[in-house]
Amino acid sequence: PPTGQAEPLPAPAGQAAGDATASFWDKLTFSWCNGVLVTGAKRPLEHTDLYSLPHADSATANQRLLEGMWRAERLRTPRGKRPSFLRALIRAFGPYFAVTGLLKIINDFAVFVGPFMIAKITSYIEGDTEASVSVVYFWTLCMFLGATVQSLAVGQYFFRGFRLGLRMRAGIGQLVYVKALAASYEERGRFGVGSIVSFMQIDAAKLGDAMPYLHLIWSAWLQVVIATYMLYAQVGVSGFAGLAVLILLMPINTKVAKKQMELTKATMHARDRRVKFTNEVVTGMRIIKFFAWEPSFLSAIGERRAAELFEVKRNAVWGAFSTFLWGATPLFVTIATFLLYAALGNQLTAAKAFTSLSLFNVLRFPLNAIPSSITRVVDVLVVTRRLGDFMSAGDLTMHRCQTEAEWARAVEVRRQGYSRALLPPPPPLPA
């Protein structure tokens, strides 16, 4: 019998049904994708070639999970206070997100195996360290194993991050759609169709896209601290020159982040106005055509679109400035460190130079990731606040009267009389 849900697509013959039944090694190396990749290299993929969607990744499962956590959040919130949609998201997807963070920790420590071993090998080549050839080979093997562990950990981390983003995006889109059907007429009119569509598409996409990068808000700083400590071990106090550059740039980046938050709100507001007005125009297209109002309404849509593009342009300019600022930070750190080291009268050896350069290369990713992670956090805070306002809107009730005053005057008849007038029968029809 029909269940009202789409049946999952069959898995390819002779292959495991995706990663749900794959072995640990297949999950670690993504070997379970080989069947689909080989088939796609030979011919265009069909629906029957794809794996069935696991229940945990379906929109229905994630919508029910998020809806249950949102109801619990509303019951847990004291009267007079607004429930937090962000807390509901954390309770729904927090455990999966936390386990993903463990993979990021493994990747962060594996990143520094290479620079550590480079310092030992270069010291051995210069003659500063005495060791047997077998020990040097062991150091080289450790470099290879560190890079391998790093690659496997970061691959699993981003796979789980993007998977969580898809789950969250599907669940939020479904939840907003259900809420739009259950919301009262007044609340739907207050938000408008354009805002509701923006909640389902743009806001849900922003939250989903932010999931793989949210761990960088602490992971990037952890890598910066460890790299700075190792630089201090190599070049002494000169290693703190790069940290000083970062500290000097933090107020500027904070101000840029606040400005981007304001511009993000303005951009979303302008987009909602444009989408809402466009939907109203499409709804009343018959009247517009009948009275030949196309030029005036087209001009009004153009004005709202121009206002939206103006906000998008401002946001892009500030985003480009933030990217330039943090993209040039590794270069500033390198110059400041080596200049201070040479000014103090120290001799820059090959071991110190190669190790320092490898650490600067490690610093390049977290320093570039910090601005984007701050932007992602800002987007998450703005979007969750918007979604919380919409999800807290009133729903339809079984009765139209909601207050005692309305119930008291729901039906009122005063001194009315009823009578049935007896009319004479109609005349007979002529023969």
XYZ file of C-alpha atoms in Angstrom:
431
model
C 0.000 0.000 0.000
C 1.205 3.552 -0.610
C 2.842 5.215 2.388
C 3.006 8.763 1.058
C 6.798 8.672 0.855
C 9.035 8.121 -2.140
C 10.594 4.690 -2.368
C 14.411 4.662 -2.205
C 16.247 4.053 -5.435
C 17.821 0.600 -5.756
C 21.539 0.244 -5.210
C 23.821 -0.857 -8.047
C 23.956 -4.578 -8.516
C 26.915 -6.239 -6.854
C 27.860 -3.146 -4.754
C 27.195 -2.117 -1.188
C 24.337 0.319 -0.673
C 26.579 3.346 -0.165
C 28.497 3.902 3.042
C 25.645 2.497 5.151
C 26.948 -1.072 4.755
C 30.536 -0.334 3.736
C 33.496 -1.592 5.743
C 35.704 0.648 7.866
C 38.432 0.712 5.222
C 35.955 1.564 2.458
C 34.563 4.420 4.549
C 38.038 5.670 5.408
C 39.227 5.728 1.794
C 35.825 6.389 0.150
C 36.180 3.173 -1.837
C 32.423 2.684 -1.696
C 32.143 5.439 -4.351
C 34.223 3.509 -6.903
C 31.259 1.745 -8.485
C 29.406 4.971 -9.242
C 32.583 6.731 -10.428
C 33.502 3.918 -12.821
C 29.963 3.789 -14.204
C 29.858 7.568 -14.610
C 33.162 7.523 -16.507
C 31.697 5.096 -19.047
C 28.238 6.582 -19.576
C 25.817 9.145 -18.106
C 24.447 8.052 -14.745
C 20.831 6.968 -14.368
C 18.683 6.832 -11.257
C 19.179 3.098 -11.039
C 22.953 3.624 -10.833
C 22.747 5.734 -7.700
C 22.740 4.504 -4.126
C 19.612 4.626 -2.035
C 19.350 7.577 0.317
C 19.893 6.602 3.975
C 17.007 7.404 6.284
C 19.208 9.636 8.448
C 19.892 11.868 5.418
C 16.264 12.195 4.307
C 14.385 15.466 4.590
C 11.557 13.848 6.568
C 13.837 12.420 9.256
C 15.750 15.667 9.753
C 12.572 17.739 9.740
C 11.021 15.565 12.447
C 14.213 15.673 14.499
C 14.466 19.456 14.274
C 10.746 19.926 14.888
C 10.935 17.849 18.066
C 13.874 19.846 19.374
C 12.132 23.121 18.521
C 9.016 22.067 20.422
C 11.158 21.097 23.410
C 12.914 24.464 23.221
C 9.595 26.318 23.228
C 8.390 24.328 26.235
C 11.689 24.904 28.033
C 11.698 28.674 27.441
C 10.105 30.720 30.269
C 7.038 32.750 29.515
C 7.872 36.190 28.179
C 11.173 35.135 26.604
C 11.803 34.205 22.998
C 12.909 30.618 22.282
C 16.273 30.200 20.576
C 16.312 28.434 17.232
C 20.091 28.137 17.561
C 19.749 26.023 20.726
C 17.268 23.767 18.942
C 19.771 23.286 16.118
C 22.534 22.456 18.595
C 20.395 19.866 20.367
C 19.331 18.313 17.066
C 22.674 18.185 15.264
C 25.174 18.937 18.028
C 26.372 15.342 18.718
C 27.165 14.698 15.065
C 28.884 18.080 14.860
C 30.974 17.354 17.973
C 32.214 13.998 16.641
C 33.227 15.768 13.447
C 35.326 18.114 15.569
C 37.384 15.171 16.855
C 38.528 14.515 13.289
C 39.593 18.149 13.030
C 41.724 17.777 16.178
C 43.489 14.762 14.642
C 44.145 16.761 11.482
C 45.470 19.758 13.427
C 48.090 17.732 15.285
C 49.049 15.708 12.205
C 49.794 18.954 10.347
C 52.781 19.673 12.610
C 54.425 16.273 12.193
C 56.012 17.447 8.921
C 57.682 20.636 10.251
C 58.870 18.775 13.361
C 60.523 16.065 11.296
C 61.968 18.612 8.849
C 63.743 20.297 11.765
C 65.287 16.996 12.832
C 66.338 15.931 9.324
C 67.887 19.308 8.408
C 69.713 19.404 11.748
C 71.110 15.942 10.976
C 72.235 17.064 7.503
C 74.025 20.131 8.954
C 75.706 17.957 11.568
C 74.015 19.521 14.573
C 72.267 16.253 15.460
C 73.884 12.828 15.729
C 71.704 9.901 14.722
C 71.961 6.644 12.814
C 70.736 6.266 9.271
C 67.902 4.012 10.422
C 66.644 6.750 12.740
C 66.676 9.255 9.877
C 64.682 6.804 7.748
C 62.244 6.494 10.653
C 61.868 10.276 10.698
C 61.149 10.229 6.986
C 58.564 7.491 7.510
C 56.943 9.597 10.221
C 56.639 12.485 7.750
C 54.849 10.194 5.299
C 52.538 8.775 7.970
C 51.761 12.257 9.288
C 50.785 13.479 5.832
C 48.670 10.336 5.297
C 46.829 10.722 8.590
C 46.283 14.391 7.854
C 44.831 13.640 4.428
C 42.491 10.929 5.722
C 41.342 13.011 8.697
C 40.641 16.170 6.694
C 38.800 14.126 4.048
C 36.514 12.534 6.626
C 36.060 15.870 8.368
C 34.830 17.704 5.284
C 32.702 14.721 4.203
C 30.892 14.714 7.539
C 30.714 18.518 7.515
C 29.075 18.740 4.090
C 26.808 15.823 4.966
C 25.650 17.621 8.095
C 25.089 20.740 6.010
C 22.836 18.836 3.618
C 20.890 17.320 6.505
C 20.404 20.704 8.105
C 19.427 22.337 4.833
C 16.839 19.663 4.047
C 15.414 19.691 7.573
C 15.112 23.479 7.785
C 13.529 23.777 4.347
C 10.926 21.145 5.220
C 10.302 22.664 8.654
C 9.760 26.152 7.237
C 7.354 24.753 4.627
C 5.303 22.990 7.313
C 5.304 26.140 9.437
C 4.138 28.246 6.491
C 1.126 25.949 6.069
C 0.298 26.064 9.777
C 0.867 29.802 10.331
C -2.123 32.075 10.741
C -3.241 34.407 7.978
C -2.020 37.465 9.891
C 1.447 35.991 10.427
C 1.785 34.933 6.792
C 0.840 38.434 5.755
C 3.336 39.949 8.185
C 6.267 37.951 6.788
C 5.113 37.713 3.182
C 5.668 35.016 0.587
C 9.055 36.439 -0.387
C 10.462 36.137 3.126
C 9.126 32.604 3.532
C 10.720 31.530 0.255
C 13.951 33.188 1.392
C 13.816 31.210 4.652
C 13.413 27.939 2.773
C 16.102 28.544 0.167
C 18.646 31.229 1.044
C 18.702 31.004 4.843
C 18.702 27.210 4.872
C 21.502 27.203 2.282
C 23.580 29.631 4.367
C 23.328 27.383 7.412
C 24.150 24.293 5.369
C 27.153 25.920 3.722
C 28.516 27.085 7.071
C 28.615 23.658 8.735
C 31.921 22.398 7.236
C 33.765 25.539 8.354
C 32.413 26.317 11.816
C 35.051 24.202 13.567
C 37.689 26.480 12.084
C 36.672 29.209 14.517
C 38.682 27.357 17.228
C 40.800 25.033 15.086
C 42.467 27.892 13.228
C 43.509 29.590 16.446
C 44.795 26.279 17.835
C 47.051 25.872 14.808
C 48.220 29.474 15.132
C 49.181 28.965 18.790
C 51.048 25.695 18.144
C 52.851 27.114 15.109
C 53.863 30.227 17.053
C 55.263 28.080 19.871
C 57.292 26.008 17.396
C 58.533 29.191 15.744
C 59.695 30.411 19.138
C 61.627 27.173 19.567
C 63.348 27.816 16.215
C 63.941 31.574 16.093
C 63.395 32.646 19.707
C 61.518 35.829 20.488
C 61.408 36.641 16.784
C 58.600 34.094 16.507
C 56.379 36.438 18.507
C 56.684 39.088 15.802
C 54.095 37.252 13.735
C 51.816 36.962 16.753
C 52.155 40.712 17.299
C 51.076 41.328 13.699
C 47.998 39.174 14.295
C 47.136 41.040 17.494
C 47.463 44.378 15.731
C 45.160 43.231 12.953
C 42.464 41.809 15.257
C 40.654 45.163 15.896
C 40.550 45.829 12.173
C 39.132 42.376 11.456
C 36.586 42.752 14.241
C 35.363 46.013 12.767
C 35.221 44.490 9.303
C 33.225 41.518 10.673
C 30.693 43.849 12.324
C 30.359 45.819 9.111
C 29.779 42.607 7.156
C 27.093 41.590 9.647
C 25.273 44.887 9.107
C 25.584 44.572 5.331
C 24.342 40.967 5.450
C 21.206 42.093 7.280
C 20.685 44.923 4.797
C 21.171 42.582 1.844
C 18.652 40.060 3.180
C 16.132 42.821 3.883
C 16.493 44.226 0.359
C 16.182 40.735 -1.123
C 13.020 40.038 0.864
C 11.442 43.303 -0.355
C 12.273 42.492 -3.960
C 11.023 38.887 -3.800
C 7.834 39.875 -1.974
C 6.999 42.620 -4.479
C 7.758 40.336 -7.437
C 5.413 37.668 -6.084
C 2.679 40.252 -5.645
C 3.165 41.415 -9.231
C 2.965 37.860 -10.550
C -0.171 37.231 -8.484
C -1.939 40.291 -9.910
C -0.664 39.913 -13.460
C -4.185 39.892 -14.965
C -5.044 43.295 -13.527
C -1.659 44.681 -14.561
C -2.140 43.467 -18.130
C -5.721 44.707 -18.241
C -4.785 48.276 -17.301
C -1.446 48.241 -19.182
C 0.584 48.901 -16.025
C 3.596 46.839 -17.138
C 6.077 49.743 -17.516
C 5.367 51.219 -14.076
C 5.547 47.874 -12.261
C 8.630 46.870 -14.222
C 10.248 50.126 -13.144
C 9.298 49.432 -9.503
C 10.826 45.945 -9.681
C 13.946 47.423 -11.228
C 14.273 49.935 -8.401
C 14.053 47.203 -5.777
C 16.511 45.068 -7.701
C 18.925 48.000 -7.963
C 18.689 48.564 -4.211
C 19.407 44.875 -3.625
C 22.405 44.906 -5.982
C 23.733 48.003 -4.242
C 23.741 46.162 -0.904
C 25.274 43.078 -2.525
C 28.013 45.228 -4.033
C 28.802 46.860 -0.685
C 28.948 43.455 0.965
C 31.242 42.140 -1.769
C 33.599 45.117 -1.462
C 33.972 44.655 2.274
C 34.360 40.911 1.768
C 37.131 41.509 -0.754
C 38.872 43.862 1.672
C 38.646 41.234 4.416
C 40.016 38.549 2.108
C 42.907 40.778 1.026
C 43.700 41.695 4.609
C 43.905 38.108 5.781
C 45.473 36.849 2.576
C 48.404 39.212 3.043
C 48.755 38.400 6.747
C 51.068 35.346 6.250
C 53.426 37.523 4.202
C 53.433 40.189 6.921
C 54.126 37.525 9.549
C 57.055 36.065 7.588
C 58.672 39.451 6.922
C 58.281 40.589 10.521
C 59.747 37.377 11.932
C 62.848 37.203 9.692
C 63.547 40.943 9.956
C 63.468 40.816 13.738
C 65.589 37.658 13.794
C 68.254 39.279 11.602
C 68.108 42.573 13.511
C 68.913 40.757 16.750
C 72.195 39.564 15.224
C 71.254 35.902 14.838
C 72.478 33.690 12.017
C 69.761 32.129 9.896
C 70.710 28.498 9.213
C 69.132 26.111 6.739
C 67.459 24.117 9.497
C 65.835 27.204 10.993
C 64.918 28.653 7.601
C 63.304 25.470 6.204
C 61.497 24.715 9.443
C 60.252 28.292 9.747
C 59.059 28.321 6.131
C 57.186 25.044 6.650
C 55.533 26.517 9.740
C 54.609 29.638 7.802
C 53.007 27.395 5.185
C 51.019 25.743 7.984
C 49.989 29.181 9.211
C 48.725 30.167 5.784
C 45.553 28.030 5.949
C 44.344 29.002 9.445
C 45.090 32.671 8.837
C 43.096 32.569 5.619
C 40.323 30.539 7.269
C 39.790 32.856 10.241
C 37.991 35.644 8.296
C 35.773 33.194 6.425
C 34.919 31.372 9.664
C 34.013 34.684 11.314
C 31.781 35.478 8.345
C 30.153 32.057 8.637
C 29.466 32.573 12.332
C 27.924 35.966 11.581
C 25.690 34.408 8.923
C 24.620 31.657 11.330
C 23.693 34.151 14.051
C 21.716 36.333 11.649
C 19.919 33.429 9.968
C 19.001 31.625 13.191
C 17.572 34.850 14.596
C 15.434 35.286 11.477
C 14.276 31.678 11.534
C 13.508 31.921 15.242
C 11.261 34.920 14.648
C 9.363 33.069 11.936
C 9.070 29.790 13.852
C 7.746 31.690 16.890
C 4.854 33.121 14.853
C 1.317 32.131 15.790
C -0.418 29.168 14.170
C -3.940 28.643 12.961
C -6.471 27.730 15.661
C -9.610 25.626 15.555
C -11.686 28.661 16.553
C -11.570 32.110 15.061
C -12.338 33.750 18.413
C -9.221 33.840 20.554
C -10.007 36.330 23.335
C -12.845 36.442 25.873
C -14.199 39.624 24.332
C -14.408 37.985 20.906
C -16.071 34.892 22.367
C -18.632 37.050 24.171
C -19.781 38.605 20.873
C -19.230 35.670 18.557
C -22.985 35.418 17.827
C -25.404 38.026 19.089
C -29.058 38.519 18.161
C -31.129 41.229 19.826
C -34.958 41.294 19.821
C -35.405 39.775 16.414
C -38.618 38.202 15.291
C -39.116 35.734 12.516
C -42.280 35.053 10.501
C -43.181 33.262 7.323
C -45.286 35.235 4.897
C -48.112 33.234 3.289
C -48.381 34.325 -0.339
C -51.482 33.627 -2.445
C -51.143 30.767 -4.931
C -50.136 31.750 -8.456
C -52.861 31.987 -11.105
C -53.408 28.906 -13.266
C -51.642 28.706 -16.555
C -53.708 29.451 -19.666
C -54.847 26.455 -21.579
